[in-house]
Amino acid sequence: MEAVLDATPDRRTGLLAVFSSVVQRDLLLAMRRRADVLTSFFFFIIVVSLFPLGVGPEPNTLREIAPGVVWVAALLASMLALHRLLAADYADGTLEQLVLSPKPLSLLMLGKMLAHWLVTGIPLILIAPLLGLQFDLPGPALAVMALGLLLGTPVLSMLGAIGAALTLGVRGASGLIALLVLPLYIPVLIFGAGAVSAAVSGLSVEGHLSMLAAFLLFSAVIAPWAAAAAVRIAVE
Amino acid sequence: MEAVLDATPDRRTGLLAVFSSVVQRDLLLAMRRRADVLTSFFFFIIVVSLFPLGVGPEPNTLREIAPGVVWVAALLASMLALHRLLAADYADGTLEQLVLSPKPLSLLMLGKMLAHWLVTGIPLILIAPLLGLQFDLPGPALAVMALGLLLGTPVLSMLGAIGAALTLGVRGASGLIALLVLPLYIPVLIFGAGAVSAAVSGLSVEGHLSMLAAFLLFSAVIAPWAAAAAVRIAVE
Amino acid sequence: MALNIWRFASPQVIYPIAGRMIPGFMLAAAVLALAGLYIGFFVAPTDFQQGESYRIIFIHVPAAWMSMLIYVVMAFWCAIGMIMRTRLSFMMALALAPTGALMTFIALWTGALWGKPAWGTWWVWDARLTSELILLFLYIGFLSLHAAIDDVRRADRAAGLLALVGVINVPIIYFSVQWWNTLHQGASVSLTRAPSMASTMLAGMLIMVLSAWMYSIAASLMRLRIIILEREADADWVQEQIVPIAQGAKP
Amino acid sequence: MGVPWGLGVLQGVDLECIRGQRRLFSKLSFTVQAGEALWVSGPNGSGKTSLLRILCTLLAPESGEVRWRGRPVRELGEAYRAGLTYIGHAVAVKDDLSSLENLRFALAQDGCRVAEAALIDTLARFGLAGREELPARVLSQGQRRRVSLARLPFCADRALWILDEPLTALDVQAVELMHALITAHLVRGGVVVLTSHQPIDLKDVSVQHLRMVD
Amino acid sequence: MGVPWGLGVLQGVDLECIRGQRRLFSKLSFTVQAGEALWVSGPNGSGKTSLLRILCTLLAPESGEVRWRGRPVRELGEAYRAGLTYIGHAVAVKDDLSSLENLRFALAQDGCRVAEAALIDTLARFGLAGREELPARVLSQGQRRRVSLARLPFCADRALWILDEPLTALDVQAVELMHALITAHLVRGGVVVLTSHQPIDLKDVSVQHLRMVD
Ligand code: HEM
Ligand SMILES: Nc1ncnc2c1ncn2[C@@H]1O[C@H](COP(=O)(O)OP(=O)(O)OP(=O)(O)O)[C@@H](O)[C@H]1O
Ligand SMILES: Nc1ncnc2c1ncn2[C@@H]1O[C@H](COP(=O)(O)OP(=O)(O)OP(=O)(O)O)[C@@H](O)[C@H]1O
Ligand SMILES: [Mg+2]
Ligand SMILES: [Mg+2]
């Protein structure tokens, strides 16, 4: 019995250690549910593939709608995984524990956003060019698409986390998230898809991409703080 | 104390009463979470409206992609609400109680499917023609779209319930549902969007619509049974 | 009768029988593949419309047919397992799925390779192609669902149910060319176009189909043996099989 | 088959339960007579919940069988479930519905229709007077459990009650009420199977104690 | 704020709590000394959980304040939370992680790094030997609670423990272990606030009993 009563932890761990433990735990959970990691990925592929089915096989139309379709699918795939970003932690009491942590909650939220992006964003970025190929997009447009997604998907994860936090414990959360988050996603969609369209027609893409970069910076500053505030409200 | 101990219930209630109590309860829950009812609705509207943003304002392209976009959005909106169809009942023990009911489980499942359709399907059918109008679809095509949705959305609810039941308590369920269910939705998508496209080009839509009707009959026979089987597997 | 045999055939009985059958099927697969490819690439004449590229048919069609057939067989085993509660049938189904997915993948890939010279594009969103893609998703869904559930009994039955529901897709693939007018050939087009070639082409194709059958059976049996070992790891007969092997004895 | 009725109402015969790689119990047999309670106790994880789920057919035993009035419950099917009330760990209470609605629907799905007044009355006796209309979300832990237990008085006509830790989270007064309910059910000839880490304090009725071991 | 240190370590001053339209308590004041336990008991719904959540700042009181070493906890903020361990009704155990991983991450998020061996050792003492690698999903109700409680031995350096019904679902042996843990914490000068419907059986330490009324 004695040993139990005086286990001595090492409490000199810094911010970074706590941050990375949050990221690690979420990644580990995602790996456990291996299906999950693959799923937003497959969801993305399936949604992208659904459109041509509904729209018909005309290659010119397809090339024209490709940027929009890929970006809308990326939005939806990113959103699909949002519900599990915080809801499970809320239900089982983990979130209370995070709120009671002496480390800044916004940092912990940033960790969760990072994990979400690693699990949902990265696979999209990797597969999108392949799907674009099937829509017959030219090479430079594919590169622009990947770059745009690289800048845009973290924004999706960060804004999404705010929505997820705001809807915690709210009746019908998973639907409400969509409602809150999709409008916030629209600027990303417009500039992301715009960049690809511009590349297809050989125009300059710099303006679009730098807007995306600006969104990224902006949400990196705002989102962790906003999400933390929302979580505090939800836990109360 | 005595009164508590000998309350006498009236147990001569038939199948229909139990069925309608399942439907009523789910409808009441949906009304309580009023946000939810509105959400798959707004989700539908937002997704449909996102496309013109991503694709660009060219009216001919829009008219061409409209049937596909509306149907894909309907698929996704219907799928979005699937997770809550059974997962909450599973988590809080309600599903166990349904399984232990002496009434046939498949009937109770049909009740849940009906409630899901009333909450997610009906609003889509009502709003879709309005959205089609914005894509510049002609009148007859709008009527065909509404009719197609009327036949198709119950199929989505029923097939979806199977997917929801199969993924109960499974790691990463909400994603896995998408993976399982979207492929099953594809035939509905093809014939649903096909009917509208045919109507746009003035062709006969009878073949498409009767395929949808056949799907409806087929899934009305298969789905309650399959969902009940899946629920039994999950509860064990 | 056949059903009865399966019903009472225990994993313990099947394990050694499968072991004995595998080499035969493998050999047959190899020989038939060699013969089929020889006929396909050296005997069958060049197609006057498509040139040499049509020869991909000797891989494409067998793979496409197998992909559908295996799914049906898999669903059949699942149905047997659900109705008769036999463990072995679920193991059969699980053993078939990866081969089915592989065949589907090959059909898609060779189809795409063929599409470039034939239609000028790798991929079109045509009904046949798409429903074949759905088949791949169904296989993946089956395997993912199975993998996502820890309890084997539950995983078997849940995935089995999915397989049964998904069987509806197979007729869609098969009849898609009739239901929609698509880029993809209908069932008889390529054979009637040049009647003089039909017999050698047909022979080559059929031999390749047979070879695919043999390969699929062999591969599934191999996987079946592994699954049996995994699931029966605690059983005495497995211990007797494995322990001597681990100690260096001949299996 | 062939077991004469006199041998007992609820029987477990050589039950075996395996979860994962672990054999929780095997060769577990017991016989409960009408009017008798079976109190299952034992350390955490010893298989109490698993046993109860086997008894109500939610879980299939690895081997052995459960018999009700001499017949295997797998054969009885719906007929068995029609005489059974199971209240598990999960309370089956919907956050978004009020106590009253929760109770009403729980009973309706059980196929029984009850007058509104009787429902309100019962809730009051379960200490929820004035809280009938509150959504269950805001109720305390113990109050949520009370809502799920408030079904029991209406299940007097179901011979077999299977209750998994019904006393958890209940305060002293509610524990007494539960004791009274269970006693009344036994007196009228019902069978009650329940688990509890606290001792069961039933007077004037026969309680069989099944101790699970780890 | 003028309250001398000697008056106690944890103080509730004129606390009032209103949920919905209902005033759960008001003018509630108490003082807990170092080395003393506060056992909160009372009927279901009387506001025990609400009080504990107020004490750990998860809930704001309607009026009144909580003081720690004489200073209002709202002012102390992070400094207060750094000396606090709260284990609520929700166990914060992830179904998909093993017991070991659950414990490791719970500690890591608390900012404390522990050797693997110590974790395994502690889990064993909580009766989870041989189950360290099982996903929490398959654990029994009591075992899940044990996983969440296994954090406590590593929180010896946190002065204030707030535990909401820590004994629920625990078997006799685990209850004893909890008593020992709490006693040890009090002996070393910590403060423990806990709720329980079962009587708290702490010897040789001073336990203050706060009875909530409905
Ligand atoms: C990725 C693209 C493709 C897919 C997914 C695909 C799929 C299939 C499937 C599933 C079958 C078997 C169904 C049946 O026998 O009716 C099949 C057969 C066949 N495919 Fe493809 N195919 C693709 C591309 C092509 C291309 C580009 C050609 C030639 C231009 C082609 C020519 C054929 C022929 C000749 C048959 C045999 C039809 C028969 O005699 O029954 N396929 N394909
Ligand atoms: N997949 C598995 N592998 C190993 N053990 C498992 C698995 N699934 C369940 N178990 C074990 O089975 C037991 C389930 O016990 P059950 O829930 O029936 O216990 P209980 O007696 O009700 O306990 P409690 O008092 O805590 O409620 C646990 O010991 C659990 O660890
Ligand atoms: N919106 C509301 N309107 C009215 N009453 C409310 C509202 N929200 C909460 N309550 C009441 O507040 C109380 C919350 O009690 P709390 O959870 O603190 O009780 P507790 O003492 O922990 O009970 P238990 O022993 O059951 O855990 C309950 O009586 C609940 O009915
Ligand atoms: Mg239990
Ligand atoms: Mg409480």
PDB file of N, CA, C and O and ligand atoms in Angstrom, chain C residues 50 56-57 60-61 64-65 67-68 104 107-116 118-119 121-123 126 128-130 132-133 173-175 177 183-191 205, ligand 1:
ATOM      1  N   GLN C  50      -8.413  -1.099 -82.811  1.00  0.00           N
ATOM      2  CA  GLN C  50      -7.730  -0.630 -81.604  1.00  0.00           C
ATOM      3  C   GLN C  50      -6.237  -0.917 -81.612  1.00  0.00           C
ATOM      4  O   GLN C  50      -5.526  -0.518 -80.691  1.00  0.00           O
ATOM      5  N   ILE C  56      -5.079  -5.699 -73.568  1.00  0.00           N
ATOM      6  CA  ILE C  56      -5.274  -5.551 -72.126  1.00  0.00           C
ATOM      7  C   ILE C  56      -6.558  -6.238 -71.674  1.00  0.00           C
ATOM      8  O   ILE C  56      -6.760  -6.534 -70.502  1.00  0.00           O
ATOM      9  N   ILE C  57      -7.398  -6.540 -72.652  1.00  0.00           N
ATOM     10  CA  ILE C  57      -8.654  -7.236 -72.349  1.00  0.00           C
ATOM     11  C   ILE C  57      -8.404  -8.550 -71.626  1.00  0.00           C
ATOM     12  O   ILE C  57      -9.224  -8.996 -70.817  1.00  0.00           O
ATOM     13  N   HIS C  60      -8.063  -7.370 -68.121  1.00  0.00           N
ATOM     14  CA  HIS C  60      -9.166  -6.547 -67.650  1.00  0.00           C
ATOM     15  C   HIS C  60     -10.434  -7.354 -67.423  1.00  0.00           C
ATOM     16  O   HIS C  60     -11.045  -7.293 -66.357  1.00  0.00           O
ATOM     17  N   VAL C  61     -10.835  -8.122 -68.404  1.00  0.00           N
ATOM     18  CA  VAL C  61     -12.127  -8.798 -68.299  1.00  0.00           C
ATOM     19  C   VAL C  61     -12.121  -9.870 -67.206  1.00  0.00           C
ATOM     20  O   VAL C  61     -13.046  -9.905 -66.395  1.00  0.00           O
ATOM     21  N   ALA C  64     -12.356  -8.094 -63.918  1.00  0.00           N
ATOM     22  CA  ALA C  64     -13.665  -7.473 -63.707  1.00  0.00           C
ATOM     23  C   ALA C  64     -14.703  -8.538 -63.338  1.00  0.00           C
ATOM     24  O   ALA C  64     -15.496  -8.347 -62.413  1.00  0.00           O
ATOM     25  N   TRP C  65     -14.656  -9.650 -64.077  1.00  0.00           N
ATOM     26  CA  TRP C  65     -15.617 -10.704 -63.756  1.00  0.00           C
ATOM     27  C   TRP C  65     -15.388 -11.247 -62.344  1.00  0.00           C
ATOM     28  O   TRP C  65     -16.323 -11.433 -61.585  1.00  0.00           O
ATOM     29  N   SER C  67     -14.081  -9.813 -59.852  1.00  0.00           N
ATOM     30  CA  SER C  67     -14.423  -8.856 -58.798  1.00  0.00           C
ATOM     31  C   SER C  67     -15.888  -8.972 -58.416  1.00  0.00           C
ATOM     32  O   SER C  67     -16.229  -8.899 -57.234  1.00  0.00           O
ATOM     33  N   MET C  68     -16.724  -9.173 -59.423  1.00  0.00           N
ATOM     34  CA  MET C  68     -18.156  -9.304 -59.116  1.00  0.00           C
ATOM     35  C   MET C  68     -18.465 -10.668 -58.518  1.00  0.00           C
ATOM     36  O   MET C  68     -19.227 -10.786 -57.551  1.00  0.00           O
ATOM     37  N   THR C 104     -10.928  -6.017 -58.068  1.00  0.00           N
ATOM     38  CA  THR C 104     -11.614  -4.778 -58.410  1.00  0.00           C
ATOM     39  C   THR C 104     -10.609  -3.697 -58.757  1.00  0.00           C
ATOM     40  O   THR C 104     -10.761  -2.976 -59.748  1.00  0.00           O
ATOM     41  N   ALA C 107      -9.168  -4.397 -62.134  1.00  0.00           N
ATOM     42  CA  ALA C 107     -10.125  -4.066 -63.194  1.00  0.00           C
ATOM     43  C   ALA C 107     -10.167  -2.564 -63.416  1.00  0.00           C
ATOM     44  O   ALA C 107     -10.167  -2.088 -64.553  1.00  0.00           O
ATOM     45  N   LEU C 108     -10.171  -1.809 -62.326  1.00  0.00           N
ATOM     46  CA  LEU C 108     -10.214  -0.353 -62.441  1.00  0.00           C
ATOM     47  C   LEU C 108      -8.953   0.173 -63.101  1.00  0.00           C
ATOM     48  O   LEU C 108      -8.984   1.013 -63.999  1.00  0.00           O
ATOM     49  N   TRP C 109      -7.840  -0.356 -62.667  1.00  0.00           N
ATOM     50  CA  TRP C 109      -6.554   0.152 -63.123  1.00  0.00           C
ATOM     51  C   TRP C 109      -6.334  -0.185 -64.599  1.00  0.00           C
ATOM     52  O   TRP C 109      -5.978   0.683 -65.397  1.00  0.00           O
ATOM     53  N   THR C 110      -6.568  -1.467 -64.948  1.00  0.00           N
ATOM     54  CA  THR C 110      -6.383  -1.840 -66.357  1.00  0.00           C
ATOM     55  C   THR C 110      -7.393  -1.118 -67.222  1.00  0.00           C
ATOM     56  O   THR C 110      -7.079  -0.720 -68.358  1.00  0.00           O
ATOM     57  N   GLY C 111      -8.592  -0.934 -66.695  1.00  0.00           N
ATOM     58  CA  GLY C 111      -9.598  -0.194 -67.448  1.00  0.00           C
ATOM     59  C   GLY C 111      -9.115   1.218 -67.728  1.00  0.00           C
ATOM     60  O   GLY C 111      -9.240   1.727 -68.838  1.00  0.00           O
ATOM     61  N   ALA C 112      -8.529   1.832 -66.695  1.00  0.00           N
ATOM     62  CA  ALA C 112      -8.031   3.188 -66.871  1.00  0.00           C
ATOM     63  C   ALA C 112      -6.901   3.223 -67.896  1.00  0.00           C
ATOM     64  O   ALA C 112      -6.855   4.091 -68.770  1.00  0.00           O
ATOM     65  N   LEU C 113      -6.013   2.221 -67.808  1.00  0.00           N
ATOM     66  CA  LEU C 113      -4.899   2.158 -68.758  1.00  0.00           C
ATOM     67  C   LEU C 113      -5.416   2.003 -70.185  1.00  0.00           C
ATOM     68  O   LEU C 113      -4.854   2.536 -71.131  1.00  0.00           O
ATOM     69  N   TRP C 114      -6.473   1.251 -70.293  1.00  0.00           N
ATOM     70  CA  TRP C 114      -7.059   1.012 -71.602  1.00  0.00           C
ATOM     71  C   TRP C 114      -7.814   2.246 -72.098  1.00  0.00           C
ATOM     72  O   TRP C 114      -7.853   2.552 -73.281  1.00  0.00           O
ATOM     73  N   GLY C 115      -8.412   2.925 -71.140  1.00  0.00           N
ATOM     74  CA  GLY C 115      -9.203   4.092 -71.496  1.00  0.00           C
ATOM     75  C   GLY C 115      -8.387   5.149 -72.229  1.00  0.00           C
ATOM     76  O   GLY C 115      -8.882   5.796 -73.151  1.00  0.00           O
ATOM     77  N   LYS C 116      -7.138   5.309 -71.834  1.00  0.00           N
ATOM     78  CA  LYS C 116      -6.305   6.359 -72.460  1.00  0.00           C
ATOM     79  C   LYS C 116      -6.226   6.186 -73.971  1.00  0.00           C
ATOM     80  O   LYS C 116      -6.587   7.094 -74.711  1.00  0.00           O
ATOM     81  N   ALA C 118      -8.103   4.104 -75.842  1.00  0.00           N
ATOM     82  CA  ALA C 118      -9.396   3.852 -76.456  1.00  0.00           C
ATOM     83  C   ALA C 118     -10.298   5.075 -76.479  1.00  0.00           C
ATOM     84  O   ALA C 118     -10.941   5.365 -77.474  1.00  0.00           O
ATOM     85  N   TRP C 119     -10.357   5.781 -75.330  1.00  0.00           N
ATOM     86  CA  TRP C 119     -11.280   6.905 -75.249  1.00  0.00           C
ATOM     87  C   TRP C 119     -10.555   8.242 -75.140  1.00  0.00           C
ATOM     88  O   TRP C 119     -11.192   9.290 -75.068  1.00  0.00           O
ATOM     89  N   THR C 121      -8.962   9.245 -72.532  1.00  0.00           N
ATOM     90  CA  THR C 121      -8.935   9.744 -71.152  1.00  0.00           C
ATOM     91  C   THR C 121      -8.795   8.571 -70.205  1.00  0.00           C
ATOM     92  O   THR C 121      -9.209   7.457 -70.496  1.00  0.00           O
ATOM     93  N   TRP C 122      -8.156   8.840 -69.062  1.00  0.00           N
ATOM     94  CA  TRP C 122      -7.971   7.771 -68.083  1.00  0.00           C
ATOM     95  C   TRP C 122      -9.289   7.352 -67.472  1.00  0.00           C
ATOM     96  O   TRP C 122      -9.505   6.208 -67.140  1.00  0.00           O
ATOM     97  N   TRP C 123     -10.134   8.312 -67.267  1.00  0.00           N
ATOM     98  CA  TRP C 123     -11.314   8.047 -66.429  1.00  0.00           C
ATOM     99  C   TRP C 123     -12.478   8.891 -66.888  1.00  0.00           C
ATOM    100  O   TRP C 123     -12.310  10.064 -67.209  1.00  0.00           O
ATOM    101  N   ASP C 126     -18.620   7.361 -65.812  1.00  0.00           N
ATOM    102  CA  ASP C 126     -19.679   6.638 -66.482  1.00  0.00           C
ATOM    103  C   ASP C 126     -20.208   5.577 -65.525  1.00  0.00           C
ATOM    104  O   ASP C 126     -19.574   5.248 -64.525  1.00  0.00           O
ATOM    105  N   ARG C 128     -20.815   2.315 -65.520  1.00  0.00           N
ATOM    106  CA  ARG C 128     -20.101   1.071 -65.316  1.00  0.00           C
ATOM    107  C   ARG C 128     -18.856   1.297 -64.460  1.00  0.00           C
ATOM    108  O   ARG C 128     -18.608   0.607 -63.474  1.00  0.00           O
ATOM    109  N   LEU C 129     -18.108   2.328 -64.852  1.00  0.00           N
ATOM    110  CA  LEU C 129     -16.874   2.594 -64.119  1.00  0.00           C
ATOM    111  C   LEU C 129     -17.175   2.966 -62.674  1.00  0.00           C
ATOM    112  O   LEU C 129     -16.519   2.493 -61.738  1.00  0.00           O
ATOM    113  N   THR C 130     -18.200   3.799 -62.507  1.00  0.00           N
ATOM    114  CA  THR C 130     -18.494   4.260 -61.157  1.00  0.00           C
ATOM    115  C   THR C 130     -18.999   3.130 -60.276  1.00  0.00           C
ATOM    116  O   THR C 130     -18.597   3.011 -59.121  1.00  0.00           O
ATOM    117  N   GLU C 132     -18.298   0.103 -60.534  1.00  0.00           N
ATOM    118  CA  GLU C 132     -17.153  -0.743 -60.198  1.00  0.00           C
ATOM    119  C   GLU C 132     -16.343  -0.102 -59.060  1.00  0.00           C
ATOM    120  O   GLU C 132     -15.861  -0.776 -58.157  1.00  0.00           O
ATOM    121  N   LEU C 133     -16.251   1.237 -59.114  1.00  0.00           N
ATOM    122  CA  LEU C 133     -15.570   1.945 -58.032  1.00  0.00           C
ATOM    123  C   LEU C 133     -16.323   1.756 -56.715  1.00  0.00           C
ATOM    124  O   LEU C 133     -15.718   1.554 -55.660  1.00  0.00           O
ATOM    125  N   ILE C 173     -23.640  -3.086 -61.608  1.00  0.00           N
ATOM    126  CA  ILE C 173     -22.431  -3.068 -62.427  1.00  0.00           C
ATOM    127  C   ILE C 173     -22.696  -3.796 -63.737  1.00  0.00           C
ATOM    128  O   ILE C 173     -22.392  -3.314 -64.824  1.00  0.00           O
ATOM    129  N   TYR C 174     -23.289  -4.961 -63.585  1.00  0.00           N
ATOM    130  CA  TYR C 174     -23.402  -5.824 -64.748  1.00  0.00           C
ATOM    131  C   TYR C 174     -24.311  -5.217 -65.801  1.00  0.00           C
ATOM    132  O   TYR C 174     -23.988  -5.223 -66.996  1.00  0.00           O
ATOM    133  N   PHE C 175     -25.432  -4.662 -65.379  1.00  0.00           N
ATOM    134  CA  PHE C 175     -26.393  -4.160 -66.363  1.00  0.00           C
ATOM    135  C   PHE C 175     -26.218  -2.685 -66.682  1.00  0.00           C
ATOM    136  O   PHE C 175     -26.945  -2.149 -67.504  1.00  0.00           O
ATOM    137  N   VAL C 177     -24.257  -1.095 -68.477  1.00  0.00           N
ATOM    138  CA  VAL C 177     -24.079  -0.738 -69.885  1.00  0.00           C
ATOM    139  C   VAL C 177     -25.389  -0.789 -70.640  1.00  0.00           C
ATOM    140  O   VAL C 177     -25.534  -0.158 -71.685  1.00  0.00           O
ATOM    141  N   LEU C 183     -19.751   5.126 -72.482  1.00  0.00           N
ATOM    142  CA  LEU C 183     -18.559   4.917 -73.306  1.00  0.00           C
ATOM    143  C   LEU C 183     -18.148   3.456 -73.302  1.00  0.00           C
ATOM    144  O   LEU C 183     -17.605   2.941 -74.257  1.00  0.00           O
ATOM    145  N   HIS C 184     -18.394   2.797 -72.169  1.00  0.00           N
ATOM    146  CA  HIS C 184     -17.892   1.440 -71.989  1.00  0.00           C
ATOM    147  C   HIS C 184     -18.597   0.469 -72.926  1.00  0.00           C
ATOM    148  O   HIS C 184     -19.789   0.572 -73.171  1.00  0.00           O
ATOM    149  N   GLN C 185     -17.812  -0.509 -73.416  1.00  0.00           N
ATOM    150  CA  GLN C 185     -18.372  -1.522 -74.296  1.00  0.00           C
ATOM    151  C   GLN C 185     -19.519  -2.275 -73.650  1.00  0.00           C
ATOM    152  O   GLN C 185     -19.469  -2.590 -72.475  1.00  0.00           O
ATOM    153  N   GLY C 186     -20.513  -2.594 -74.450  1.00  0.00           N
ATOM    154  CA  GLY C 186     -21.521  -3.548 -74.004  1.00  0.00           C
ATOM    155  C   GLY C 186     -20.932  -4.937 -74.061  1.00  0.00           C
ATOM    156  O   GLY C 186     -19.794  -5.144 -74.506  1.00  0.00           O
ATOM    157  N   ALA C 187     -21.741  -5.909 -73.652  1.00  0.00           N
ATOM    158  CA  ALA C 187     -21.213  -7.238 -73.457  1.00  0.00           C
ATOM    159  C   ALA C 187     -20.645  -7.869 -74.716  1.00  0.00           C
ATOM    160  O   ALA C 187     -19.666  -8.602 -74.648  1.00  0.00           O
ATOM    161  N   SER C 188     -21.227  -7.574 -75.892  1.00  0.00           N
ATOM    162  CA  SER C 188     -20.817  -8.361 -77.063  1.00  0.00           C
ATOM    163  C   SER C 188     -20.013  -7.571 -78.079  1.00  0.00           C
ATOM    164  O   SER C 188     -19.508  -8.137 -79.042  1.00  0.00           O
ATOM    165  N   VAL C 189     -19.878  -6.263 -77.876  1.00  0.00           N
ATOM    166  CA  VAL C 189     -19.320  -5.405 -78.917  1.00  0.00           C
ATOM    167  C   VAL C 189     -17.991  -5.912 -79.453  1.00  0.00           C
ATOM    168  O   VAL C 189     -17.822  -6.143 -80.641  1.00  0.00           O
ATOM    169  N   SER C 190     -17.065  -6.134 -78.568  1.00  0.00           N
ATOM    170  CA  SER C 190     -15.715  -6.425 -79.025  1.00  0.00           C
ATOM    171  C   SER C 190     -15.640  -7.796 -79.676  1.00  0.00           C
ATOM    172  O   SER C 190     -14.746  -8.063 -80.467  1.00  0.00           O
ATOM    173  N   LEU C 191     -16.560  -8.652 -79.330  1.00  0.00           N
ATOM    174  CA  LEU C 191     -16.469  -9.996 -79.877  1.00  0.00           C
ATOM    175  C   LEU C 191     -17.066 -10.072 -81.273  1.00  0.00           C
ATOM    176  O   LEU C 191     -16.610 -10.842 -82.119  1.00  0.00           O
ATOM    177  N   MET C 205      -9.242 -15.416 -73.558  1.00  0.00           N
ATOM    178  CA  MET C 205      -9.899 -14.760 -72.445  1.00  0.00           C
ATOM    179  C   MET C 205     -10.424 -15.775 -71.438  1.00  0.00           C
ATOM    180  O   MET C 205     -10.255 -15.610 -70.231  1.00  0.00           O
TER     181      MET C 205
HETATM  182  C1  HEM F   1     -11.529   2.111 -65.292  1.00  0.00           C
HETATM  183  C2  HEM F   1     -12.214   1.818 -66.334  1.00  0.00           C
HETATM  184  C3  HEM F   1     -13.006   0.531 -66.545  1.00  0.00           C
HETATM  185  C4  HEM F   1     -13.745  -0.203 -65.665  1.00  0.00           C
HETATM  186  C5  HEM F   1     -13.998   0.089 -64.174  1.00  0.00           C
HETATM  187  C6  HEM F   1     -14.271  -1.330 -66.352  1.00  0.00           C
HETATM  188  C7  HEM F   1     -15.079  -2.305 -65.791  1.00  0.00           C
HETATM  189  C8  HEM F   1     -15.463  -3.432 -66.426  1.00  0.00           C
HETATM  190  C9  HEM F   1     -16.274  -4.460 -65.861  1.00  0.00           C
HETATM  191  C10 HEM F   1     -16.830  -4.433 -64.426  1.00  0.00           C
HETATM  192  C11 HEM F   1     -16.444  -5.432 -66.803  1.00  0.00           C
HETATM  193  C12 HEM F   1     -17.193  -6.734 -66.641  1.00  0.00           C
HETATM  194  C13 HEM F   1     -18.674  -6.567 -66.810  1.00  0.00           C
HETATM  195  C14 HEM F   1     -19.276  -7.382 -67.944  1.00  0.00           C
HETATM  196  O1  HEM F   1     -18.706  -8.383 -68.336  1.00  0.00           O
HETATM  197  O2  HEM F   1     -20.338  -6.988 -68.396  1.00  0.00           O
HETATM  198  C15 HEM F   1     -15.765  -5.000 -67.959  1.00  0.00           C
HETATM  199  C16 HEM F   1     -15.741  -5.719 -69.129  1.00  0.00           C
HETATM  200  C17 HEM F   1     -15.190  -5.249 -70.272  1.00  0.00           C
HETATM  201  N1  HEM F   1     -14.511  -4.045 -70.438  1.00  0.00           N
HETATM  202 FE1  HEM F   1     -14.170  -2.685 -69.046  1.00  0.00          FE
HETATM  203  N2  HEM F   1     -13.849  -1.253 -67.646  1.00  0.00           N
HETATM  204  C18 HEM F   1     -13.074  -0.139 -67.814  1.00  0.00           C
HETATM  205  C19 HEM F   1     -12.482   0.328 -68.962  1.00  0.00           C
HETATM  206  C20 HEM F   1     -12.567  -0.331 -70.167  1.00  0.00           C
HETATM  207  C21 HEM F   1     -12.049   0.147 -71.418  1.00  0.00           C
HETATM  208  C22 HEM F   1     -11.288   1.451 -71.578  1.00  0.00           C
HETATM  209  C23 HEM F   1     -12.367  -0.758 -72.384  1.00  0.00           C
HETATM  210  C24 HEM F   1     -12.102  -0.732 -73.866  1.00  0.00           C
HETATM  211  C25 HEM F   1     -12.129   0.298 -74.618  1.00  0.00           C
HETATM  212  C26 HEM F   1     -13.073  -1.821 -71.737  1.00  0.00           C
HETATM  213  C27 HEM F   1     -13.558  -2.947 -72.390  1.00  0.00           C
HETATM  214  C28 HEM F   1     -14.199  -3.971 -71.778  1.00  0.00           C
HETATM  215  C29 HEM F   1     -14.641  -5.139 -72.467  1.00  0.00           C
HETATM  216  C30 HEM F   1     -14.487  -5.426 -73.935  1.00  0.00           C
HETATM  217  C31 HEM F   1     -15.263  -5.943 -71.530  1.00  0.00           C
HETATM  218  C32 HEM F   1     -15.888  -7.296 -71.744  1.00  0.00           C
HETATM  219  C33 HEM F   1     -17.345  -7.145 -71.997  1.00  0.00           C
HETATM  220  C34 HEM F   1     -17.944  -8.508 -72.269  1.00  0.00           C
HETATM  221  O3  HEM F   1     -17.598  -9.096 -73.269  1.00  0.00           O
HETATM  222  O4  HEM F   1     -18.754  -8.968 -71.480  1.00  0.00           O
HETATM  223  N3  HEM F   1     -13.173  -1.534 -70.382  1.00  0.00           N
HETATM  224  N4  HEM F   1     -15.163  -3.775 -67.699  1.00  0.00           N
END
